[in-house]
Amino acid sequence: MFRKILAGLIGVLLIAYGFLFLKKDYLFAKFISLMTTEETLEEVTSTFAKIQKLRLPAYPVKTSYYQLRLEIERRRFLTAWEMGLRLHRLAPGYYDLEWHLAFLAQKLARPQTALVWIEKAIDYHPFEESNYLLKAKILDSMDLEELAKDSLLTARKLSIRNRHFKAD
């Protein structure tokens, strides 16, 4: 008898827990959809606030990453830079975080720092041509045209490779 009651209680708790995560996934899907369409900033921030109110432990890195992207969209580069550094301490190598930090360092006129971050991004994701394109832009801003040219050639080769790789 006790086992049946306990099993029923556990089942109800699992269903409730699953419902909370489905709600969170729905809100994330809505948030991503709003970020990629021409919606108002107020609607995007209100959806993000709803996500943060759920306070479930599954998505702190993902939530911070989307907040970083939102700050970049708002052109608050210094705020995004500080947020990116905190996020990197929490989860180094997360998606394309190092690329964003290199981009932000370049926007903040810190080419040496940008070069360090883009090298880290290349270490984590060596087959992303966007890493080499940003590296070429950074090197060009430092008047290192030959190195920038090499980086552009690498990006071109990777672009062709990735196009054929994805087609197979």
mmCIF file of N, CA and C in Angstrom, residues 50-145:
data_model
loop_
_atom_site.group_PDB
_atom_site.id
_atom_site.type_symbol
_atom_site.label_atom_id
_atom_site.label_comp_id
_atom_site.label_asym_id
_atom_site.label_seq_id
_atom_site.Cartn_x
_atom_site.Cartn_y
_atom_site.Cartn_z
ATOM 1 N N LYS A 50 10.154 36.899 -17.668
ATOM 2 C CA LYS A 50 9.373 35.718 -17.293
ATOM 3 C C LYS A 50 10.272 34.495 -17.134
ATOM 4 N N ILE A 51 11.259 34.368 -18.005
ATOM 5 C CA ILE A 51 12.196 33.248 -17.907
ATOM 6 C C ILE A 51 12.977 33.327 -16.601
ATOM 7 N N GLN A 52 13.433 34.519 -16.270
ATOM 8 C CA GLN A 52 14.217 34.673 -15.048
ATOM 9 C C GLN A 52 13.379 34.431 -13.794
ATOM 10 N N LYS A 53 12.083 34.737 -13.842
ATOM 11 C CA LYS A 53 11.227 34.537 -12.665
ATOM 12 C C LYS A 53 11.039 33.064 -12.328
ATOM 13 N N LEU A 54 11.174 32.182 -13.316
ATOM 14 C CA LEU A 54 10.995 30.757 -13.046
ATOM 15 C C LEU A 54 12.103 30.207 -12.141
ATOM 16 N N ARG A 55 13.291 30.760 -12.225
ATOM 17 C CA ARG A 55 14.422 30.421 -11.357
ATOM 18 C C ARG A 55 14.676 28.918 -11.231
ATOM 19 N N LEU A 56 14.592 28.218 -12.336
ATOM 20 C CA LEU A 56 14.934 26.799 -12.314
ATOM 21 C C LEU A 56 16.429 26.659 -12.588
ATOM 22 N N PRO A 57 17.083 25.655 -12.041
ATOM 23 C CA PRO A 57 18.538 25.564 -12.148
ATOM 24 C C PRO A 57 19.061 25.108 -13.501
ATOM 25 N N ALA A 58 18.201 24.748 -14.443
ATOM 26 C CA ALA A 58 18.684 24.128 -15.675
ATOM 27 C C ALA A 58 19.320 25.099 -16.655
ATOM 28 N N TYR A 59 18.945 26.369 -16.633
ATOM 29 C CA TYR A 59 19.370 27.258 -17.704
ATOM 30 C C TYR A 59 20.132 28.515 -17.261
ATOM 31 N N PRO A 60 20.907 28.533 -16.213
ATOM 32 C CA PRO A 60 21.541 29.806 -15.856
ATOM 33 C C PRO A 60 22.545 30.273 -16.907
ATOM 34 N N VAL A 61 23.273 29.352 -17.504
ATOM 35 C CA VAL A 61 24.263 29.734 -18.515
ATOM 36 C C VAL A 61 23.556 30.205 -19.770
ATOM 37 N N LYS A 62 22.540 29.470 -20.186
ATOM 38 C CA LYS A 62 21.801 29.832 -21.392
ATOM 39 C C LYS A 62 21.115 31.185 -21.226
ATOM 40 N N THR A 63 20.544 31.415 -20.074
ATOM 41 C CA THR A 63 19.873 32.682 -19.809
ATOM 42 C C THR A 63 20.875 33.827 -19.846
ATOM 43 N N SER A 64 22.026 33.641 -19.216
ATOM 44 C CA SER A 64 23.053 34.685 -19.217
ATOM 45 C C SER A 64 23.565 34.940 -20.629
ATOM 46 N N TYR A 65 23.680 33.875 -21.407
ATOM 47 C CA TYR A 65 24.149 34.031 -22.782
ATOM 48 C C TYR A 65 23.169 34.869 -23.599
ATOM 49 N N TYR A 66 21.871 34.600 -23.444
ATOM 50 C CA TYR A 66 20.885 35.395 -24.177
ATOM 51 C C TYR A 66 20.850 36.839 -23.676
ATOM 52 N N GLN A 67 21.087 37.036 -22.401
ATOM 53 C CA GLN A 67 21.162 38.394 -21.874
ATOM 54 C C GLN A 67 22.362 39.126 -22.479
ATOM 55 N N LEU A 68 23.475 38.424 -22.628
ATOM 56 C CA LEU A 68 24.656 39.008 -23.276
ATOM 57 C C LEU A 68 24.326 39.421 -24.705
ATOM 58 N N ARG A 69 23.671 38.535 -25.448
ATOM 59 C CA ARG A 69 23.302 38.854 -26.828
ATOM 60 C C ARG A 69 22.360 40.055 -26.888
ATOM 61 N N LEU A 70 21.458 40.139 -25.919
ATOM 62 C CA LEU A 70 20.522 41.260 -25.859
ATOM 63 C C LEU A 70 21.260 42.569 -25.592
ATOM 64 N N GLU A 71 22.252 42.535 -24.722
ATOM 65 C CA GLU A 71 23.041 43.743 -24.444
ATOM 66 C C GLU A 71 23.825 44.179 -25.688
ATOM 67 N N ILE A 72 24.317 43.222 -26.468
ATOM 68 C CA ILE A 72 25.012 43.567 -27.714
ATOM 69 C C ILE A 72 24.038 44.197 -28.692
ATOM 70 N N GLU A 73 22.830 43.644 -28.780
ATOM 71 C CA GLU A 73 21.810 44.227 -29.665
ATOM 72 C C GLU A 73 21.459 45.651 -29.249
ATOM 73 N N ARG A 74 21.466 45.911 -27.967
ATOM 74 C CA ARG A 74 21.183 47.255 -27.461
ATOM 75 C C ARG A 74 22.384 48.186 -27.609
ATOM 76 N N ARG A 75 23.511 47.637 -28.072
ATOM 77 C CA ARG A 75 24.765 48.372 -28.279
ATOM 78 C C ARG A 75 25.347 48.878 -26.954
ATOM 79 N N ARG A 76 25.143 48.126 -25.895
ATOM 80 C CA ARG A 76 25.748 48.417 -24.593
ATOM 81 C C ARG A 76 26.974 47.517 -24.459
ATOM 82 N N PHE A 77 28.027 47.889 -25.161
ATOM 83 C CA PHE A 77 29.174 47.012 -25.296
ATOM 84 C C PHE A 77 29.945 46.826 -23.990
ATOM 85 N N LEU A 78 30.069 47.859 -23.196
ATOM 86 C CA LEU A 78 30.806 47.723 -21.931
ATOM 87 C C LEU A 78 30.061 46.804 -20.959
ATOM 88 N N THR A 79 28.753 46.960 -20.864
ATOM 89 C CA THR A 79 27.945 46.079 -20.015
ATOM 90 C C THR A 79 28.032 44.641 -20.512
ATOM 91 N N ALA A 80 27.943 44.478 -21.824
ATOM 92 C CA ALA A 80 28.033 43.140 -22.407
ATOM 93 C C ALA A 80 29.415 42.536 -22.160
ATOM 94 N N TRP A 81 30.464 43.351 -22.222
ATOM 95 C CA TRP A 81 31.831 42.881 -21.967
ATOM 96 C C TRP A 81 31.957 42.322 -20.546
ATOM 97 N N GLU A 82 31.464 43.083 -19.570
ATOM 98 C CA GLU A 82 31.542 42.628 -18.181
ATOM 99 C C GLU A 82 30.713 41.361 -17.975
ATOM 100 N N MET A 83 29.532 41.320 -18.585
ATOM 101 C CA MET A 83 28.679 40.146 -18.467
ATOM 102 C C MET A 83 29.338 38.934 -19.127
ATOM 103 N N GLY A 84 29.977 39.148 -20.273
ATOM 104 C CA GLY A 84 30.661 38.062 -20.967
ATOM 105 C C GLY A 84 31.813 37.496 -20.158
ATOM 106 N N LEU A 85 32.549 38.357 -19.479
ATOM 107 C CA LEU A 85 33.651 37.874 -18.638
ATOM 108 C C LEU A 85 33.130 37.044 -17.470
ATOM 109 N N ARG A 86 32.026 37.483 -16.856
ATOM 110 C CA ARG A 86 31.428 36.693 -15.766
ATOM 111 C C ARG A 86 30.931 35.345 -16.290
ATOM 112 N N LEU A 87 30.317 35.366 -17.450
ATOM 113 C CA LEU A 87 29.814 34.138 -18.037
ATOM 114 C C LEU A 87 30.958 33.192 -18.405
ATOM 115 N N HIS A 88 32.063 33.750 -18.868
ATOM 116 C CA HIS A 88 33.209 32.911 -19.215
ATOM 117 C C HIS A 88 33.795 32.227 -17.983
ATOM 118 N N ARG A 89 33.796 32.925 -16.850
ATOM 119 C CA ARG A 89 34.262 32.281 -15.613
ATOM 120 C C ARG A 89 33.327 31.144 -15.221
ATOM 121 N N LEU A 90 32.044 31.293 -15.519
ATOM 122 C CA LEU A 90 31.058 30.276 -15.175
ATOM 123 C C LEU A 90 31.131 29.076 -16.117
ATOM 124 N N ALA A 91 31.269 29.332 -17.417
ATOM 125 C CA ALA A 91 31.257 28.245 -18.409
ATOM 126 C C ALA A 91 32.187 28.556 -19.572
ATOM 127 N N PRO A 92 33.490 28.346 -19.407
ATOM 128 C CA PRO A 92 34.409 28.609 -20.521
ATOM 129 C C PRO A 92 34.132 27.666 -21.689
ATOM 130 N N GLY A 93 34.214 28.208 -22.882
ATOM 131 C CA GLY A 93 33.982 27.399 -24.069
ATOM 132 C C GLY A 93 32.527 27.243 -24.438
ATOM 133 N N TYR A 94 31.627 27.964 -23.755
ATOM 134 C CA TYR A 94 30.209 27.829 -24.040
ATOM 135 C C TYR A 94 29.881 28.441 -25.395
ATOM 136 N N TYR A 95 29.416 27.631 -26.278
ATOM 137 C CA TYR A 95 28.988 27.996 -27.617
ATOM 138 C C TYR A 95 29.995 28.939 -28.274
ATOM 139 N N ASP A 96 29.634 30.157 -28.620
ATOM 140 C CA ASP A 96 30.584 31.068 -29.263
ATOM 141 C C ASP A 96 30.867 32.275 -28.374
ATOM 142 N N LEU A 97 30.959 32.044 -27.083
ATOM 143 C CA LEU A 97 31.180 33.113 -26.118
ATOM 144 C C LEU A 97 32.506 33.830 -26.351
ATOM 145 N N GLU A 98 33.558 33.073 -26.638
ATOM 146 C CA GLU A 98 34.868 33.691 -26.863
ATOM 147 C C GLU A 98 34.839 34.589 -28.103
ATOM 148 N N TRP A 99 34.073 34.176 -29.126
ATOM 149 C CA TRP A 99 33.933 35.019 -30.309
ATOM 150 C C TRP A 99 33.276 36.338 -29.928
ATOM 151 N N HIS A 100 32.239 36.265 -29.100
ATOM 152 C CA HIS A 100 31.562 37.485 -28.674
ATOM 153 C C HIS A 100 32.496 38.377 -27.849
ATOM 154 N N LEU A 101 33.305 37.769 -27.002
ATOM 155 C CA LEU A 101 34.248 38.573 -26.209
ATOM 156 C C LEU A 101 35.282 39.237 -27.115
ATOM 157 N N ALA A 102 35.741 38.544 -28.146
ATOM 158 C CA ALA A 102 36.674 39.150 -29.099
ATOM 159 C C ALA A 102 36.000 40.295 -29.851
ATOM 160 N N PHE A 103 34.767 40.079 -30.257
ATOM 161 C CA PHE A 103 34.001 41.114 -30.950
ATOM 162 C C PHE A 103 33.832 42.352 -30.066
ATOM 163 N N LEU A 104 33.491 42.111 -28.796
ATOM 164 C CA LEU A 104 33.298 43.226 -27.865
ATOM 165 C C LEU A 104 34.611 43.953 -27.591
ATOM 166 N N ALA A 105 35.701 43.211 -27.453
ATOM 167 C CA ALA A 105 37.005 43.853 -27.231
ATOM 168 C C ALA A 105 37.379 44.710 -28.429
ATOM 169 N N GLN A 106 37.056 44.241 -29.614
ATOM 170 C CA GLN A 106 37.332 45.046 -30.801
ATOM 171 C C GLN A 106 36.473 46.314 -30.813
ATOM 172 N N LYS A 107 35.209 46.181 -30.442
ATOM 173 C CA LYS A 107 34.325 47.342 -30.387
ATOM 174 C C LYS A 107 34.778 48.349 -29.329
ATOM 175 N N LEU A 108 35.406 47.847 -28.260
ATOM 176 C CA LEU A 108 35.895 48.720 -27.192
ATOM 177 C C LEU A 108 37.318 49.203 -27.453
ATOM 178 N N ALA A 109 37.814 49.004 -28.684
ATOM 179 C CA ALA A 109 39.144 49.458 -29.115
ATOM 180 C C ALA A 109 40.253 48.835 -28.267
ATOM 181 N N ARG A 110 40.162 47.524 -28.071
ATOM 182 C CA ARG A 110 41.203 46.768 -27.367
ATOM 183 C C ARG A 110 41.670 45.631 -28.282
ATOM 184 N N PRO A 111 42.451 45.952 -29.319
ATOM 185 C CA PRO A 111 42.782 44.921 -30.313
ATOM 186 C C PRO A 111 43.638 43.775 -29.763
ATOM 187 N N GLN A 112 44.554 44.069 -28.850
ATOM 188 C CA GLN A 112 45.381 42.992 -28.293
ATOM 189 C C GLN A 112 44.507 41.988 -27.524
ATOM 190 N N THR A 113 43.599 42.509 -26.723
ATOM 191 C CA THR A 113 42.682 41.647 -25.969
ATOM 192 C C THR A 113 41.779 40.882 -26.921
ATOM 193 N N ALA A 114 41.313 41.549 -27.967
ATOM 194 C CA ALA A 114 40.458 40.890 -28.957
ATOM 195 C C ALA A 114 41.195 39.736 -29.619
ATOM 196 N N LEU A 115 42.471 39.938 -29.898
ATOM 197 C CA LEU A 115 43.267 38.885 -30.529
ATOM 198 C C LEU A 115 43.414 37.674 -29.602
ATOM 199 N N VAL A 116 43.600 37.926 -28.314
ATOM 200 C CA VAL A 116 43.697 36.821 -27.353
ATOM 201 C C VAL A 116 42.392 36.032 -27.320
ATOM 202 N N TRP A 117 41.267 36.739 -27.290
ATOM 203 C CA TRP A 117 39.973 36.053 -27.213
ATOM 204 C C TRP A 117 39.647 35.295 -28.489
ATOM 205 N N ILE A 118 40.011 35.861 -29.635
ATOM 206 C CA ILE A 118 39.693 35.148 -30.882
ATOM 207 C C ILE A 118 40.569 33.916 -31.026
ATOM 208 N N GLU A 119 41.782 33.969 -30.483
ATOM 209 C CA GLU A 119 42.628 32.760 -30.483
ATOM 210 C C GLU A 119 42.004 31.670 -29.605
ATOM 211 N N LYS A 120 41.429 32.070 -28.472
ATOM 212 C CA LYS A 120 40.728 31.094 -27.625
ATOM 213 C C LYS A 120 39.522 30.518 -28.359
ATOM 214 N N ALA A 121 38.802 31.376 -29.077
ATOM 215 C CA ALA A 121 37.638 30.909 -29.841
ATOM 216 C C ALA A 121 38.071 29.903 -30.898
ATOM 217 N N ILE A 122 39.197 30.152 -31.534
ATOM 218 C CA ILE A 122 39.706 29.218 -32.539
ATOM 219 C C ILE A 122 40.134 27.909 -31.885
ATOM 220 N N ASP A 123 40.693 27.989 -30.684
ATOM 221 C CA ASP A 123 41.061 26.764 -29.971
ATOM 222 C C ASP A 123 39.835 25.910 -29.663
ATOM 223 N N TYR A 124 38.747 26.558 -29.261
ATOM 224 C CA TYR A 124 37.523 25.821 -28.935
ATOM 225 C C TYR A 124 36.777 25.340 -30.176
ATOM 226 N N HIS A 125 36.736 26.168 -31.223
ATOM 227 C CA HIS A 125 35.958 25.872 -32.426
ATOM 228 C C HIS A 125 36.821 26.123 -33.664
ATOM 229 N N PRO A 126 37.738 25.204 -33.991
ATOM 230 C CA PRO A 126 38.699 25.471 -35.074
ATOM 231 C C PRO A 126 38.104 25.443 -36.478
ATOM 232 N N PHE A 127 36.896 24.937 -36.662
ATOM 233 C CA PHE A 127 36.323 24.854 -38.004
ATOM 234 C C PHE A 127 35.244 25.903 -38.269
ATOM 235 N N GLU A 128 35.136 26.902 -37.419
ATOM 236 C CA GLU A 128 34.180 27.993 -37.640
ATOM 237 C C GLU A 128 34.857 29.102 -38.434
ATOM 238 N N GLU A 129 34.377 29.332 -39.651
ATOM 239 C CA GLU A 129 35.017 30.366 -40.469
ATOM 240 C C GLU A 129 34.796 31.768 -39.915
ATOM 241 N N SER A 130 33.727 31.968 -39.145
ATOM 242 C CA SER A 130 33.480 33.295 -38.574
ATOM 243 C C SER A 130 34.594 33.700 -37.606
ATOM 244 N N ASN A 131 35.217 32.714 -36.946
ATOM 245 C CA ASN A 131 36.349 33.025 -36.070
ATOM 246 C C ASN A 131 37.498 33.638 -36.870
ATOM 247 N N TYR A 132 37.785 33.059 -38.027
ATOM 248 C CA TYR A 132 38.904 33.542 -38.840
ATOM 249 C C TYR A 132 38.575 34.876 -39.512
ATOM 250 N N LEU A 133 37.298 35.086 -39.837
ATOM 251 C CA LEU A 133 36.916 36.386 -40.404
ATOM 252 C C LEU A 133 37.097 37.501 -39.385
ATOM 253 N N LEU A 134 36.685 37.254 -38.149
ATOM 254 C CA LEU A 134 36.875 38.258 -37.106
ATOM 255 C C LEU A 134 38.355 38.450 -36.808
ATOM 256 N N LYS A 135 39.116 37.368 -36.832
ATOM 257 C CA LYS A 135 40.561 37.489 -36.602
ATOM 258 C C LYS A 135 41.199 38.355 -37.685
ATOM 259 N N ALA A 136 40.773 38.167 -38.927
ATOM 260 C CA ALA A 136 41.301 38.992 -40.016
ATOM 261 C C ALA A 136 40.961 40.462 -39.807
ATOM 262 N N LYS A 137 39.757 40.723 -39.347
ATOM 263 C CA LYS A 137 39.351 42.107 -39.090
ATOM 264 C C LYS A 137 40.189 42.725 -37.960
ATOM 265 N N ILE A 138 40.431 41.947 -36.922
ATOM 266 C CA ILE A 138 41.239 42.434 -35.797
ATOM 267 C C ILE A 138 42.673 42.686 -36.240
ATOM 268 N N LEU A 139 43.238 41.733 -36.980
ATOM 269 C CA LEU A 139 44.619 41.890 -37.451
ATOM 270 C C LEU A 139 44.746 43.078 -38.398
ATOM 271 N N ASP A 140 43.735 43.296 -39.212
ATOM 272 C CA ASP A 140 43.749 44.446 -40.116
ATOM 273 C C ASP A 140 43.712 45.754 -39.338
ATOM 274 N N SER A 141 42.949 45.780 -38.241
ATOM 275 C CA SER A 141 42.910 47.000 -37.427
ATOM 276 C C SER A 141 44.244 47.251 -36.719
ATOM 277 N N MET A 142 45.067 46.199 -36.581
ATOM 278 C CA MET A 142 46.389 46.329 -35.971
ATOM 279 C C MET A 142 47.474 46.539 -37.031
ATOM 280 N N ASP A 143 47.059 46.749 -38.288
ATOM 281 C CA ASP A 143 47.969 46.949 -39.433
ATOM 282 C C ASP A 143 48.877 45.752 -39.679
ATOM 283 N N LEU A 144 48.360 44.566 -39.499
ATOM 284 C CA LEU A 144 49.081 43.325 -39.795
ATOM 285 C C LEU A 144 48.404 42.660 -40.999
ATOM 286 N N GLU A 145 48.595 43.287 -42.180
ATOM 287 C CA GLU A 145 47.854 42.886 -43.369
ATOM 288 C C GLU A 145 48.162 41.461 -43.827
#
